[in-house]
CSV table of C-alpha atoms in Angstrom, one decimal:
chain,number,residue,atom,x,y,z
A,30,MET,CA,38.3,-3.4,12.9
A,31,THR,CA,38.0,-3.0,9.1
A,32,THR,CA,39.3,-5.7,6.6
A,33,ASN,CA,40.3,-4.6,2.8
A,34,THR,CA,37.9,-5.9,0.6
A,35,PRO,CA,35.0,-2.8,0.6
A,36,ILE,CA,31.2,-4.3,1.1
A,37,ILE,CA,29.9,-1.0,-0.9
A,38,LYS,CA,32.3,0.2,-3.2
A,39,THR,CA,30.7,3.3,-6.1
A,40,VAL,CA,32.1,4.1,-8.6
A,41,ASN,CA,31.4,7.7,-10.7
A,42,LEU,CA,27.7,6.9,-9.3
A,43,LYS,CA,25.8,9.6,-11.1
A,44,LYS,CA,22.4,9.9,-10.6
A,45,SER,CA,20.0,13.0,-12.3
A,46,PHE,CA,15.9,14.1,-12.2
A,47,GLY,CA,15.1,15.2,-15.5
A,48,ASN,CA,17.8,17.7,-16.5
A,49,ILE,CA,19.0,18.4,-12.5
A,50,GLU,CA,22.0,16.0,-11.9
A,51,VAL,CA,21.7,15.5,-7.9
A,52,LEU,CA,25.1,13.5,-7.8
A,53,LYS,CA,27.7,13.9,-9.9
A,54,GLY,CA,30.1,11.3,-9.6
A,55,ILE,CA,30.5,9.7,-6.5
A,56,ASN,CA,33.6,6.9,-6.1
A,57,LEU,CA,33.4,5.8,-2.5
A,58,GLU,CA,34.3,2.9,-0.6
A,59,ILE,CA,32.9,1.6,2.4
A,60,ASN,CA,34.9,-1.8,4.8
A,61,LYS,CA,33.0,-4.2,6.2
A,62,GLY,CA,32.0,-3.0,10.3
A,63,GLU,CA,32.9,0.4,9.2
A,64,VAL,CA,30.8,3.3,10.8
A,65,LEU,CA,29.8,6.1,7.7
A,66,VAL,CA,28.4,9.2,8.4
A,67,ILE,CA,27.4,11.7,5.5
A,68,VAL,CA,26.6,15.3,6.3
A,69,GLY,CA,26.3,18.2,4.2
A,70,PRO,CA,23.2,20.8,3.4
A,71,SER,CA,19.9,20.3,2.4
A,72,GLY,CA,19.8,19.8,-1.1
A,73,SER,CA,23.2,18.3,-1.7
A,74,GLY,CA,22.3,14.8,-2.3
A,75,LYS,CA,23.2,12.9,0.4
A,76,SER,CA,20.0,11.0,0.9
A,77,THR,CA,19.6,10.5,-2.7
A,78,PHE,CA,23.1,8.9,-2.6
A,79,LEU,CA,22.1,6.6,0.3
A,80,ARG,CA,18.4,5.4,-1.7
A,81,CYS,CA,20.8,5.0,-4.8
A,82,LEU,CA,22.8,2.1,-2.3
A,83,ASN,CA,19.8,0.0,-2.6
A,84,PHE,CA,17.7,1.1,-5.5
A,85,LEU,CA,15.2,3.0,-3.5
A,86,GLU,CA,16.3,5.8,-6.4
A,87,ARG,CA,17.4,4.0,-9.5
A,88,PRO,CA,20.9,5.4,-10.5
A,89,THR,CA,21.3,7.3,-14.2
A,90,GLY,CA,25.3,6.0,-14.1
A,91,GLY,CA,28.0,4.8,-12.5
A,92,GLU,CA,28.5,1.4,-10.4
A,93,ILE,CA,27.8,0.0,-7.2
A,94,TYR,CA,29.3,-3.2,-5.9
A,95,PHE,CA,27.7,-4.2,-2.8
A,96,GLU,CA,29.5,-7.3,-1.8
A,97,GLY,CA,31.3,-7.7,-5.2
A,98,VAL,CA,27.8,-7.6,-7.3
A,99,ASN,CA,27.5,-4.7,-9.4
A,100,LEU,CA,23.8,-3.9,-8.8
A,101,LEU,CA,24.1,-2.0,-11.9
A,102,ASP,CA,23.9,-5.2,-14.0
A,103,LYS,CA,20.7,-6.5,-15.9
A,104,ASN,CA,20.8,-9.7,-14.6
A,105,VAL,CA,20.7,-8.8,-10.5
A,106,ASP,CA,18.1,-9.6,-8.1
A,107,ILE,CA,18.1,-6.4,-6.5
A,108,ASN,CA,15.1,-7.8,-3.5
A,109,LYS,CA,17.7,-10.4,-2.8
A,110,HIS,CA,20.4,-7.7,-1.9
A,111,ARG,CA,18.4,-5.5,0.0
A,112,GLN,CA,17.5,-8.8,2.2
A,113,LYS,CA,20.9,-7.4,2.9
A,114,MET,CA,20.7,-3.9,3.4
A,115,GLY,CA,18.4,-3.0,6.1
A,116,MET,CA,17.2,0.6,5.8
A,117,VAL,CA,16.2,3.3,8.4
A,118,PHE,CA,13.9,6.1,7.4
A,119,GLN,CA,13.0,9.7,8.7
A,120,HIS,CA,9.5,9.3,9.2
A,121,PHE,CA,9.8,5.6,10.4
A,122,ASN,CA,7.4,4.2,7.7
A,123,LEU,CA,6.2,1.0,10.3
A,124,PHE,CA,3.0,-0.1,8.6
A,125,PRO,CA,0.0,1.3,10.8
A,126,HIS,CA,-2.0,-2.0,9.9
A,127,MET,CA,-0.2,-4.4,12.3
A,128,THR,CA,1.0,-4.5,15.0
A,129,ILE,CA,4.8,-4.3,16.3
A,130,ILE,CA,5.7,-7.7,16.0
A,131,LYS,CA,3.8,-8.2,12.7
A,132,ASN,CA,5.9,-5.7,11.4
A,133,MET,CA,9.1,-7.1,12.3
A,134,SER,CA,8.2,-10.6,11.3
A,135,LEU,CA,6.2,-9.8,8.4
A,136,ALA,CA,9.9,-9.9,5.8
A,137,PRO,CA,11.2,-12.5,7.7
A,138,MET,CA,8.8,-15.0,7.1
A,139,LYS,CA,7.6,-14.2,3.5
A,140,LEU,CA,11.5,-14.1,2.5
A,141,LEU,CA,13.2,-16.0,5.1
A,142,LYS,CA,10.8,-18.8,5.4
A,143,LEU,CA,10.7,-18.5,9.2
A,144,SER,CA,8.1,-19.9,10.8
A,145,LYS,CA,5.4,-17.3,12.3
A,146,ASN,CA,6.6,-18.8,16.2
A,147,GLN,CA,10.5,-18.3,14.7
A,148,ALA,CA,9.8,-14.9,13.5
A,149,ALA,CA,8.3,-13.9,16.6
A,150,GLU,CA,11.1,-14.7,18.9
A,151,LYS,CA,13.4,-13.3,17.0
A,152,ALA,CA,11.5,-9.6,17.0
A,153,ARG,CA,10.3,-10.5,21.0
A,154,GLY,CA,14.4,-11.1,21.3
A,155,LEU,CA,15.6,-7.6,19.4
A,156,LEU,CA,12.5,-5.6,21.3
A,157,GLU,CA,13.5,-7.1,24.7
A,158,ARG,CA,17.7,-5.2,23.4
A,159,VAL,CA,15.9,-1.7,22.7
A,160,GLY,CA,13.5,-1.5,25.6
A,161,LEU,CA,10.4,-2.6,24.1
A,162,GLY,CA,9.7,-6.0,25.4
A,163,ASP,CA,6.6,-4.6,26.4
A,164,ARG,CA,5.0,-3.3,23.6
A,165,ALA,CA,5.2,-6.5,21.0
A,166,LEU,CA,1.5,-6.2,20.3
A,167,SER,CA,1.2,-2.5,20.5
A,168,TYR,CA,0.4,-0.7,17.2
A,169,PRO,CA,2.6,1.8,15.8
A,170,SER,CA,0.1,4.3,16.9
A,171,GLN,CA,0.3,4.0,20.0
A,172,LEU,CA,3.8,4.7,20.3
A,173,SER,CA,6.1,7.9,20.8
A,174,GLY,CA,8.7,8.9,18.0
A,175,GLY,CA,11.6,7.2,19.3
A,176,GLN,CA,10.0,4.2,20.6
A,177,LYS,CA,8.6,4.1,16.7
A,178,GLN,CA,12.1,4.5,15.1
A,179,ARG,CA,13.8,2.2,17.6
A,180,VAL,CA,11.2,-0.6,15.9
A,181,ALA,CA,12.2,0.7,12.8
A,182,ILE,CA,15.3,-0.2,13.6
A,183,VAL,CA,15.1,-3.6,14.8
A,184,ARG,CA,12.6,-4.2,11.9
A,185,ALA,CA,15.4,-4.3,9.5
A,186,LEU,CA,17.8,-5.5,12.0
A,187,CYS,CA,15.3,-9.2,11.9
A,188,MET,CA,17.0,-9.3,8.2
A,189,ASP,CA,20.0,-9.6,9.6
A,190,PRO,CA,21.4,-7.7,7.5
A,191,ASP,CA,24.9,-7.4,6.5
A,192,VAL,CA,24.8,-3.2,5.9
A,193,MET,CA,22.4,-0.6,7.5
A,194,LEU,CA,21.4,2.4,5.7
A,195,PHE,CA,20.1,5.4,8.2
A,196,ASP,CA,18.3,8.2,5.9
A,197,GLU,CA,18.1,11.5,9.2
A,198,PRO,CA,16.9,8.5,11.3
A,199,THR,CA,16.3,11.6,14.2
A,200,SER,CA,15.2,14.5,11.9
A,201,ALA,CA,12.2,14.1,12.4
A,202,LEU,CA,12.1,13.4,16.4
A,203,ASP,CA,11.2,15.8,19.2
A,204,PRO,CA,14.8,16.3,21.0
A,205,GLU,CA,14.2,14.7,24.0
A,206,MET,CA,13.9,11.6,22.2
A,207,VAL,CA,17.0,12.0,19.8
A,208,GLY,CA,19.1,10.6,22.2
A,209,GLU,CA,17.6,6.6,22.9
A,210,VAL,CA,17.3,6.4,19.0
A,211,LEU,CA,21.5,7.2,19.2
A,212,ASP,CA,22.1,5.0,21.6
A,213,VAL,CA,20.4,1.8,20.0
A,214,MET,CA,22.4,2.7,16.9
A,215,LYS,CA,25.8,3.6,19.0
A,216,ASN,CA,24.9,-0.3,20.3
A,217,LEU,CA,24.9,-1.4,16.6
A,218,ALA,CA,28.2,0.5,15.7
A,219,LYS,CA,30.0,-1.2,19.0
A,220,ASN,CA,29.0,-4.7,17.9
A,221,GLY,CA,30.4,-4.5,14.4
A,222,MET,CA,27.7,-3.7,11.9
A,223,THR,CA,28.6,-1.6,9.1
A,224,MET,CA,26.1,1.5,8.6
A,225,VAL,CA,25.9,4.7,6.3
A,226,VAL,CA,24.2,7.4,8.5
A,227,VAL,CA,22.8,10.3,7.0
A,228,THR,CA,22.5,12.9,10.1
A,229,HIS,CA,22.4,16.3,10.9
A,230,GLU,CA,24.0,14.7,14.2
A,231,MET,CA,27.3,16.3,14.4
A,232,GLY,CA,27.9,14.6,18.1
A,233,PHE,CA,26.7,11.3,17.2
A,234,ALA,CA,29.4,11.8,13.8
A,235,LYS,CA,32.5,12.3,16.2
A,236,GLU,CA,31.8,9.7,18.1
A,237,VAL,CA,30.9,7.1,16.5
A,238,ALA,CA,32.2,7.6,12.7
A,239,ASP,CA,34.9,5.7,11.1
A,240,LYS,CA,34.7,7.7,8.2
A,241,VAL,CA,33.3,11.4,7.5
A,242,ILE,CA,32.1,12.4,4.1
A,243,PHE,CA,31.1,16.0,3.6
A,244,MET,CA,28.6,16.5,0.2
A,245,ASP,CA,27.7,18.9,-1.6
A,246,GLU,CA,26.3,19.6,-4.9
A,247,GLY,CA,26.5,16.2,-5.9
A,248,ILE,CA,29.6,15.3,-4.8
A,249,ILE,CA,32.5,14.4,-2.0
A,250,MET,CA,33.5,17.7,-0.9
A,251,GLU,CA,35.4,16.6,2.0
A,252,GLU,CA,36.2,12.6,3.1
A,253,GLY,CA,38.1,11.8,6.6
A,254,THR,CA,37.7,10.6,9.8
A,255,PRO,CA,35.7,12.5,11.8
A,256,GLU,CA,39.3,14.3,13.5
A,257,GLU,CA,40.1,15.4,10.2
A,258,VAL,CA,36.6,16.8,8.8
A,259,PHE,CA,35.7,18.4,11.6
A,260,GLY,CA,38.8,19.5,13.2
A,261,ASN,CA,40.6,20.7,10.1
A,262,PRO,CA,38.6,20.9,7.2
A,263,LYS,CA,40.3,21.7,3.9
A,264,ASN,CA,38.1,23.0,2.1
A,265,ASP,CA,36.2,26.6,1.6
A,266,ARG,CA,32.1,25.2,1.5
A,267,THR,CA,33.0,22.5,4.7
A,268,LYS,CA,34.1,24.7,6.2
A,269,GLU,CA,31.1,27.9,6.0
A,270,PHE,CA,28.6,24.5,6.1
A,271,PHE,CA,30.3,23.8,10.1
A,272,SER,CA,30.8,27.7,10.9
A,273,LYS,CA,27.0,27.0,10.4
A,274,VAL,CA,26.1,24.7,12.2
A,275,LEU,CA,26.2,23.7,16.0
A,276,ILE,CA,29.0,20.9,17.0
B,19,MET,CA,-58.7,4.7,3.6
B,20,ASN,CA,-60.9,3.1,6.2
B,21,PHE,CA,-59.3,-0.1,8.4
B,22,SER,CA,-61.1,-2.8,6.9
B,23,LYS,CA,-60.1,-1.2,3.2
B,24,ILE,CA,-56.2,-1.8,3.8
B,25,LYS,CA,-57.0,-4.9,5.3
B,26,SER,CA,-58.4,-6.6,2.0
B,27,ASP,CA,-56.2,-4.0,-0.1
B,28,PHE,CA,-53.1,-6.1,1.9
B,29,GLU,CA,-54.9,-9.1,1.2
B,30,LEU,CA,-55.5,-8.9,-2.3
B,31,ASN,CA,-51.9,-7.7,-3.4
B,32,PHE,CA,-49.7,-10.3,-0.8
B,33,LYS,CA,-52.1,-12.8,0.7
B,34,ALA,CA,-54.5,-14.0,-2.4
B,35,ASP,CA,-53.0,-16.6,-4.9
B,36,ASN,CA,-49.8,-16.6,-2.3
B,37,ARG,CA,-48.7,-13.4,-4.9
B,38,TRP,CA,-46.0,-12.7,-1.6
B,39,LYS,CA,-43.7,-15.1,-3.1
B,40,TYR,CA,-43.2,-12.8,-6.0
B,41,LEU,CA,-41.7,-10.9,-3.4
B,42,THR,CA,-39.6,-13.5,-1.3
B,43,SER,CA,-38.8,-15.0,-4.9
B,44,GLY,CA,-37.9,-11.7,-6.3
B,45,LEU,CA,-35.6,-11.0,-3.0
B,46,SER,CA,-33.9,-14.0,-3.6
B,47,ASN,CA,-32.9,-12.9,-7.4
B,48,THR,CA,-32.4,-9.6,-6.5
B,49,LEU,CA,-29.9,-10.9,-3.3
B,50,LYS,CA,-28.0,-13.6,-5.5
B,51,ILE,CA,-27.3,-11.4,-8.2
B,52,THR,CA,-25.9,-8.8,-6.2
B,53,PHE,CA,-23.9,-11.1,-4.4
B,54,PHE,CA,-22.2,-12.6,-6.9
B,55,ALA,CA,-21.7,-9.4,-9.1
B,56,VAL,CA,-19.8,-7.6,-5.9
B,57,LEU,CA,-17.8,-10.6,-6.1
B,58,LEU,CA,-17.0,-10.6,-9.5
B,59,GLY,CA,-16.8,-6.3,-9.3
B,60,VAL,CA,-14.2,-6.6,-6.5
B,61,ALA,CA,-12.3,-8.6,-8.0
B,62,LEU,CA,-11.9,-6.6,-11.7
B,63,GLY,CA,-11.6,-3.7,-9.7
B,64,VAL,CA,-8.9,-4.6,-7.6
B,65,LEU,CA,-6.9,-6.1,-10.8
B,66,VAL,CA,-7.6,-2.9,-13.0
B,67,ALA,CA,-6.6,-0.6,-9.7
B,68,ILE,CA,-3.5,-2.2,-9.2
B,69,VAL,CA,-2.8,-2.4,-13.0
B,70,ARG,CA,-3.5,1.4,-13.5
B,71,SER,CA,-1.3,2.6,-10.2
B,72,SER,CA,1.6,0.2,-11.2
B,73,TYR,CA,1.6,1.9,-14.5
B,74,ASP,CA,1.3,5.4,-12.9
B,75,LYS,CA,3.5,5.1,-10.7
B,76,ASN,CA,6.6,3.1,-12.6
B,77,SER,CA,6.4,3.8,-16.1
B,78,SER,CA,8.3,6.6,-15.8
B,79,GLU,CA,11.0,4.4,-14.2
B,80,MET,CA,10.4,1.5,-16.0
B,81,LYS,CA,13.5,0.4,-18.7
B,82,ASN,CA,12.2,0.1,-21.6
B,83,GLY,CA,11.9,-4.0,-22.1
B,84,LEU,CA,8.8,-6.4,-22.5
B,85,GLY,CA,8.1,-5.6,-18.5
B,86,LYS,CA,7.1,-2.1,-19.7
B,87,PHE,CA,5.1,-3.3,-22.8
B,88,PHE,CA,3.3,-5.4,-21.3
B,89,LEU,CA,2.2,-3.0,-18.5
B,90,SER,CA,1.9,-0.2,-21.1
B,91,ILE,CA,-0.8,-2.7,-23.3
B,92,ALA,CA,-2.5,-3.7,-20.0
B,93,ASN,CA,-2.8,-0.3,-18.7
B,94,ALA,CA,-4.4,1.0,-22.2
B,95,VAL,CA,-7.3,-2.2,-21.7
B,96,CYS,CA,-8.3,-0.7,-18.4
B,97,LYS,CA,-8.8,2.7,-19.4
B,98,ILE,CA,-10.9,1.5,-22.5
B,99,TYR,CA,-12.7,-0.4,-20.0
B,100,LEU,CA,-13.1,2.5,-17.8
B,101,THR,CA,-14.4,4.7,-20.1
B,102,VAL,CA,-16.7,2.4,-22.3
B,103,ILE,CA,-18.5,1.0,-18.6
B,104,ARG,CA,-18.6,4.4,-17.1
B,105,GLY,CA,-19.8,6.1,-19.8
B,106,THR,CA,-22.7,4.3,-21.2
B,107,PRO,CA,-25.9,3.0,-18.7
B,108,VAL,CA,-25.7,-0.3,-16.9
B,109,VAL,CA,-29.6,-1.4,-18.3
B,110,VAL,CA,-28.0,-0.4,-22.0
B,111,GLN,CA,-25.0,-2.9,-21.2
B,112,LEU,CA,-27.0,-5.5,-19.6
B,113,MET,CA,-29.3,-5.6,-23.2
B,114,ILE,CA,-26.3,-5.3,-25.4
B,115,MET,CA,-24.9,-8.5,-23.1
B,116,TYR,CA,-28.3,-10.1,-22.7
B,117,TYR,CA,-29.4,-9.7,-26.6
B,118,ILE,CA,-26.3,-9.6,-28.8
B,119,ILE,CA,-23.1,-10.8,-26.9
B,120,PHE,CA,-24.9,-13.9,-24.9
B,121,ALA,CA,-27.7,-13.8,-27.7
B,122,SER,CA,-27.8,-18.0,-27.5
B,123,SER,CA,-27.5,-18.2,-23.9
B,124,ARG,CA,-31.0,-17.9,-22.2
B,125,ASN,CA,-29.5,-17.8,-19.1
B,126,SER,CA,-30.1,-14.8,-17.8
B,127,MET,CA,-29.4,-14.7,-14.5
B,128,LEU,CA,-25.7,-15.5,-15.1
B,129,VAL,CA,-25.7,-12.7,-18.2
B,130,ALA,CA,-27.1,-10.3,-15.0
B,131,VAL,CA,-24.3,-11.2,-12.7
B,132,LEU,CA,-21.8,-10.8,-15.5
B,133,SER,CA,-23.3,-7.4,-16.4
B,134,PHE,CA,-23.5,-5.8,-13.1
B,135,GLY,CA,-20.1,-7.3,-11.8
B,136,ILE,CA,-18.1,-5.9,-14.8
B,137,ASN,CA,-20.2,-3.2,-14.8
B,138,SER,CA,-19.5,-2.6,-10.9
B,139,GLY,CA,-16.3,-3.3,-11.5
B,140,ALA,CA,-15.1,0.0,-13.5
B,141,TYR,CA,-16.4,2.1,-10.1
B,142,VAL,CA,-15.1,-0.1,-7.6
B,143,ALA,CA,-11.3,-0.2,-9.9
B,144,GLU,CA,-11.2,3.7,-9.2
B,145,ILE,CA,-12.0,3.6,-6.0
B,146,ILE,CA,-9.1,1.1,-5.1
B,147,ARG,CA,-6.7,3.1,-7.1
B,148,SER,CA,-7.7,6.1,-5.3
B,149,GLY,CA,-7.2,4.2,-2.4
B,150,ILE,CA,-4.1,3.0,-3.4
B,151,MET,CA,-2.8,6.8,-4.8
B,152,SER,CA,-3.6,7.8,-0.9
B,153,ILE,CA,-0.7,5.5,0.5
B,154,ASP,CA,2.1,7.3,1.5
B,155,ASN,CA,5.3,6.3,-0.6
B,156,GLY,CA,7.2,5.4,2.4
B,157,GLN,CA,5.1,2.8,3.2
B,158,PHE,CA,6.0,1.2,-0.4
B,159,GLU,CA,10.2,2.4,0.5
B,160,ALA,CA,9.6,0.0,3.6
B,161,GLY,CA,8.6,-3.0,2.0
B,162,ARG,CA,11.1,-2.7,-0.8
B,163,SER,CA,13.8,-2.0,1.3
B,164,LEU,CA,13.0,-5.2,3.2
B,165,GLY,CA,13.6,-7.0,0.4
B,166,LEU,CA,10.2,-7.9,-0.6
B,167,ASN,CA,9.5,-7.6,-4.2
B,168,TYR,CA,6.7,-5.5,-5.6
B,169,VAL,CA,4.0,-7.7,-5.4
B,170,GLN,CA,4.2,-8.9,-1.8
B,171,THR,CA,4.7,-5.0,-1.1
B,172,MET,CA,1.1,-4.5,-2.1
B,173,ARG,CA,-0.8,-7.4,-0.9
B,174,TYR,CA,0.5,-7.1,2.8
B,175,ILE,CA,0.9,-3.6,2.7
B,176,ILE,CA,-0.3,-1.1,0.2
B,177,ILE,CA,-4.0,-3.4,-0.3
B,178,PRO,CA,-4.8,-3.9,3.1
B,179,GLN,CA,-4.7,0.0,4.1
B,180,ALA,CA,-6.0,1.4,0.6
B,181,LEU,CA,-9.0,-1.0,1.6
B,182,LYS,CA,-9.5,0.1,4.8
B,183,ASN,CA,-9.2,4.2,3.6
B,184,VAL,CA,-11.1,3.4,0.8
B,185,LEU,CA,-14.4,0.7,3.1
B,186,PRO,CA,-17.0,3.5,3.2
B,187,ALA,CA,-17.0,4.4,-0.9
B,188,LEU,CA,-16.7,0.8,-1.3
B,189,ALA,CA,-19.7,0.1,1.0
B,190,ASN,CA,-21.4,3.2,-0.8
B,191,GLU,CA,-20.9,1.2,-4.4
B,192,PHE,CA,-22.1,-2.2,-3.0
B,193,ILE,CA,-25.4,-0.1,-2.1
B,194,VAL,CA,-25.7,1.3,-5.3
B,195,LEU,CA,-25.3,-2.3,-7.2
B,196,LEU,CA,-27.9,-3.1,-5.2
B,197,LYS,CA,-30.5,-0.8,-6.2
B,198,GLU,CA,-29.6,-1.0,-9.7
B,199,THR,CA,-30.1,-4.8,-9.9
B,200,SER,CA,-33.5,-3.4,-10.2
B,201,VAL,CA,-33.3,-2.9,-14.1
B,202,ALA,CA,-32.6,-7.3,-14.5
B,203,GLY,CA,-36.4,-7.1,-15.1
B,204,TYR,CA,-35.3,-5.9,-18.9
B,205,VAL,CA,-33.7,-9.1,-19.5
B,206,THR,CA,-36.8,-11.3,-18.1
B,207,ILE,CA,-35.3,-11.7,-14.3
B,208,ARG,CA,-37.8,-11.7,-11.9
B,209,ASP,CA,-36.2,-10.3,-9.6
B,210,LEU,CA,-37.5,-8.4,-6.4
B,211,THR,CA,-38.6,-4.9,-8.4
B,212,MET,CA,-40.3,-7.1,-10.8
B,213,GLY,CA,-42.0,-9.2,-8.2
B,214,GLY,CA,-43.7,-5.7,-7.2
B,215,ASN,CA,-44.9,-5.0,-10.5
B,216,ILE,CA,-46.3,-8.3,-11.2
B,217,ILE,CA,-48.5,-7.9,-8.4
B,218,ARG,CA,-49.2,-4.6,-9.2
B,219,ALA,CA,-50.7,-5.5,-12.9
B,220,ALA,CA,-52.2,-8.3,-11.3
B,221,THR,CA,-54.1,-6.2,-9.1
B,222,TYR,CA,-54.5,-3.0,-10.0
B,223,SER,CA,-53.5,-1.6,-6.5
B,224,PRO,CA,-50.2,0.0,-7.4
B,225,PHE,CA,-49.7,1.1,-3.8
B,226,MET,CA,-49.2,-1.5,-1.5
B,227,PRO,CA,-46.7,-4.0,-4.2
B,228,LEU,CA,-44.8,-0.9,-4.5
B,229,ILE,CA,-44.2,0.6,-1.1
B,230,ALA,CA,-43.6,-3.1,0.2
B,231,VAL,CA,-40.6,-3.3,-2.5
B,232,ALA,CA,-39.6,0.0,-1.6
B,233,LEU,CA,-39.7,-1.2,2.1
B,234,ILE,CA,-37.7,-4.2,1.4
B,235,TYR,CA,-34.5,-2.6,-0.1
B,236,LEU,CA,-34.4,0.4,1.9
B,237,VAL,CA,-34.4,-2.6,4.9
B,238,ILE,CA,-31.5,-4.5,3.3
B,239,VAL,CA,-29.4,-1.2,2.6
B,240,MET,CA,-29.9,-0.1,6.6
B,241,PHE,CA,-28.9,-3.6,7.7
B,242,PHE,CA,-25.9,-4.0,5.4
B,243,SER,CA,-25.1,-0.1,6.4
B,244,TRP,CA,-24.9,-1.7,10.1
B,245,LEU,CA,-23.1,-4.5,9.2
B,246,ILE,CA,-20.2,-2.2,7.6
B,247,GLY,CA,-20.1,0.1,10.4
B,248,ILE,CA,-19.0,-3.3,12.8
B,249,LEU,CA,-16.7,-4.1,9.9
B,250,GLU,CA,-15.6,-0.3,10.0
B,251,ARG,CA,-15.1,-0.4,13.5
B,252,ARG,CA,-13.0,-3.3,13.8
B,253,LEU,CA,-10.3,-2.3,10.8
B,254,ARG,CA,-10.3,0.8,13.1
B,255,GLN,CA,-8.4,-1.2,15.2
B,256,SER,CA,-5.0,0.1,15.0
B,257,ASP,CA,-6.1,3.8,14.7
B,258,HIS,CA,-6.1,4.9,18.3
């Protein structure tokens, strides 16, 4: 269910922290409606790559095209493009001083100029969809980890993004809560959302991903469908990694 | 000291010539100076804290250009302000303001508000900066990733949490400020302390007026501590 124009395209994307080069030239295309899963050992640069896509880390070289616009262009207003790229973090990053409904309606009210009622209605609708309709007036500290992450996902969805970025969304969760978050993500994928997911959940990758890339030492070591990458890895580094993790 | 001595002392110090009015009008001046100095101090403090923490957080990431240039200048100005204000006694600052900078103005109340406000701003700035720095960077990233710009993220996400965290320290600063205004008498202001002192000088009886002044300060500080306690409990709603 993909079209031909990539929604995100990176060309020779590089990022250094001081003298340490974390990304050594990443070339990648993500098509509309596609689910891309990025796997790899820690320190491989996969989170950095994801954070470069919406400029939480400023790339030190290369190009990022998002919906045809080069984000590294000097005249680009990154805030406009970030509205179209939802992001979900490992540690949820809900705003602890606001109720769930306020967490969700803040950005739509300030940026999409929705009225308080419109934003709240939208937020409630999305909360219902992830089974948290009764928690609208709770504070984040009153929710479990899995509930927090589901709220974080729908908070991003409130902005009607074209792409959702997930940075290890289940890594900070207790094991029994991983499933509920993955279910929400699977649903999202089924409904045609373009997703870039950094994760260690190989089962999720196999089931949902259209494309998997294996990153190590700042480069893409292997790229292909889940069957190709998991079933028949060509690169020695990939084989070694998969032999160490449970699939 | 027997009861009739206490009674005559009391009448001499407070009732005769309506001397108690020195205390009430003094208290009114003390509260006025404190109130407006607090407003000025918080406004200045928030501003300086935002400049300083913005510089510390972003300057290494920013591209060279006009934005970085102005932020560096603003940061340098703020640093000088903090150094000078925190490095000199408030009573000296007050006298410099009154006798040198505003020598042509005889509005000593206004000069006092300015002096104490500018003085307090330096301490408030460092308190709020510590609050801003204590907020997890993930909060900032979450705001920016939604598309909020830097100012919006600061205003709706970072500053409210920072203020809540530093409320006890801020409350302490307000209490210090209230008591610091007791040096206002140096520039001819009849504040609470000065009021007590005028009575003492007139009656040659120091005990009652000075203890009265001390008690009034104490009661006011206790009252504000109580108010701030209520505020803290309300802000803690989200903590459970």
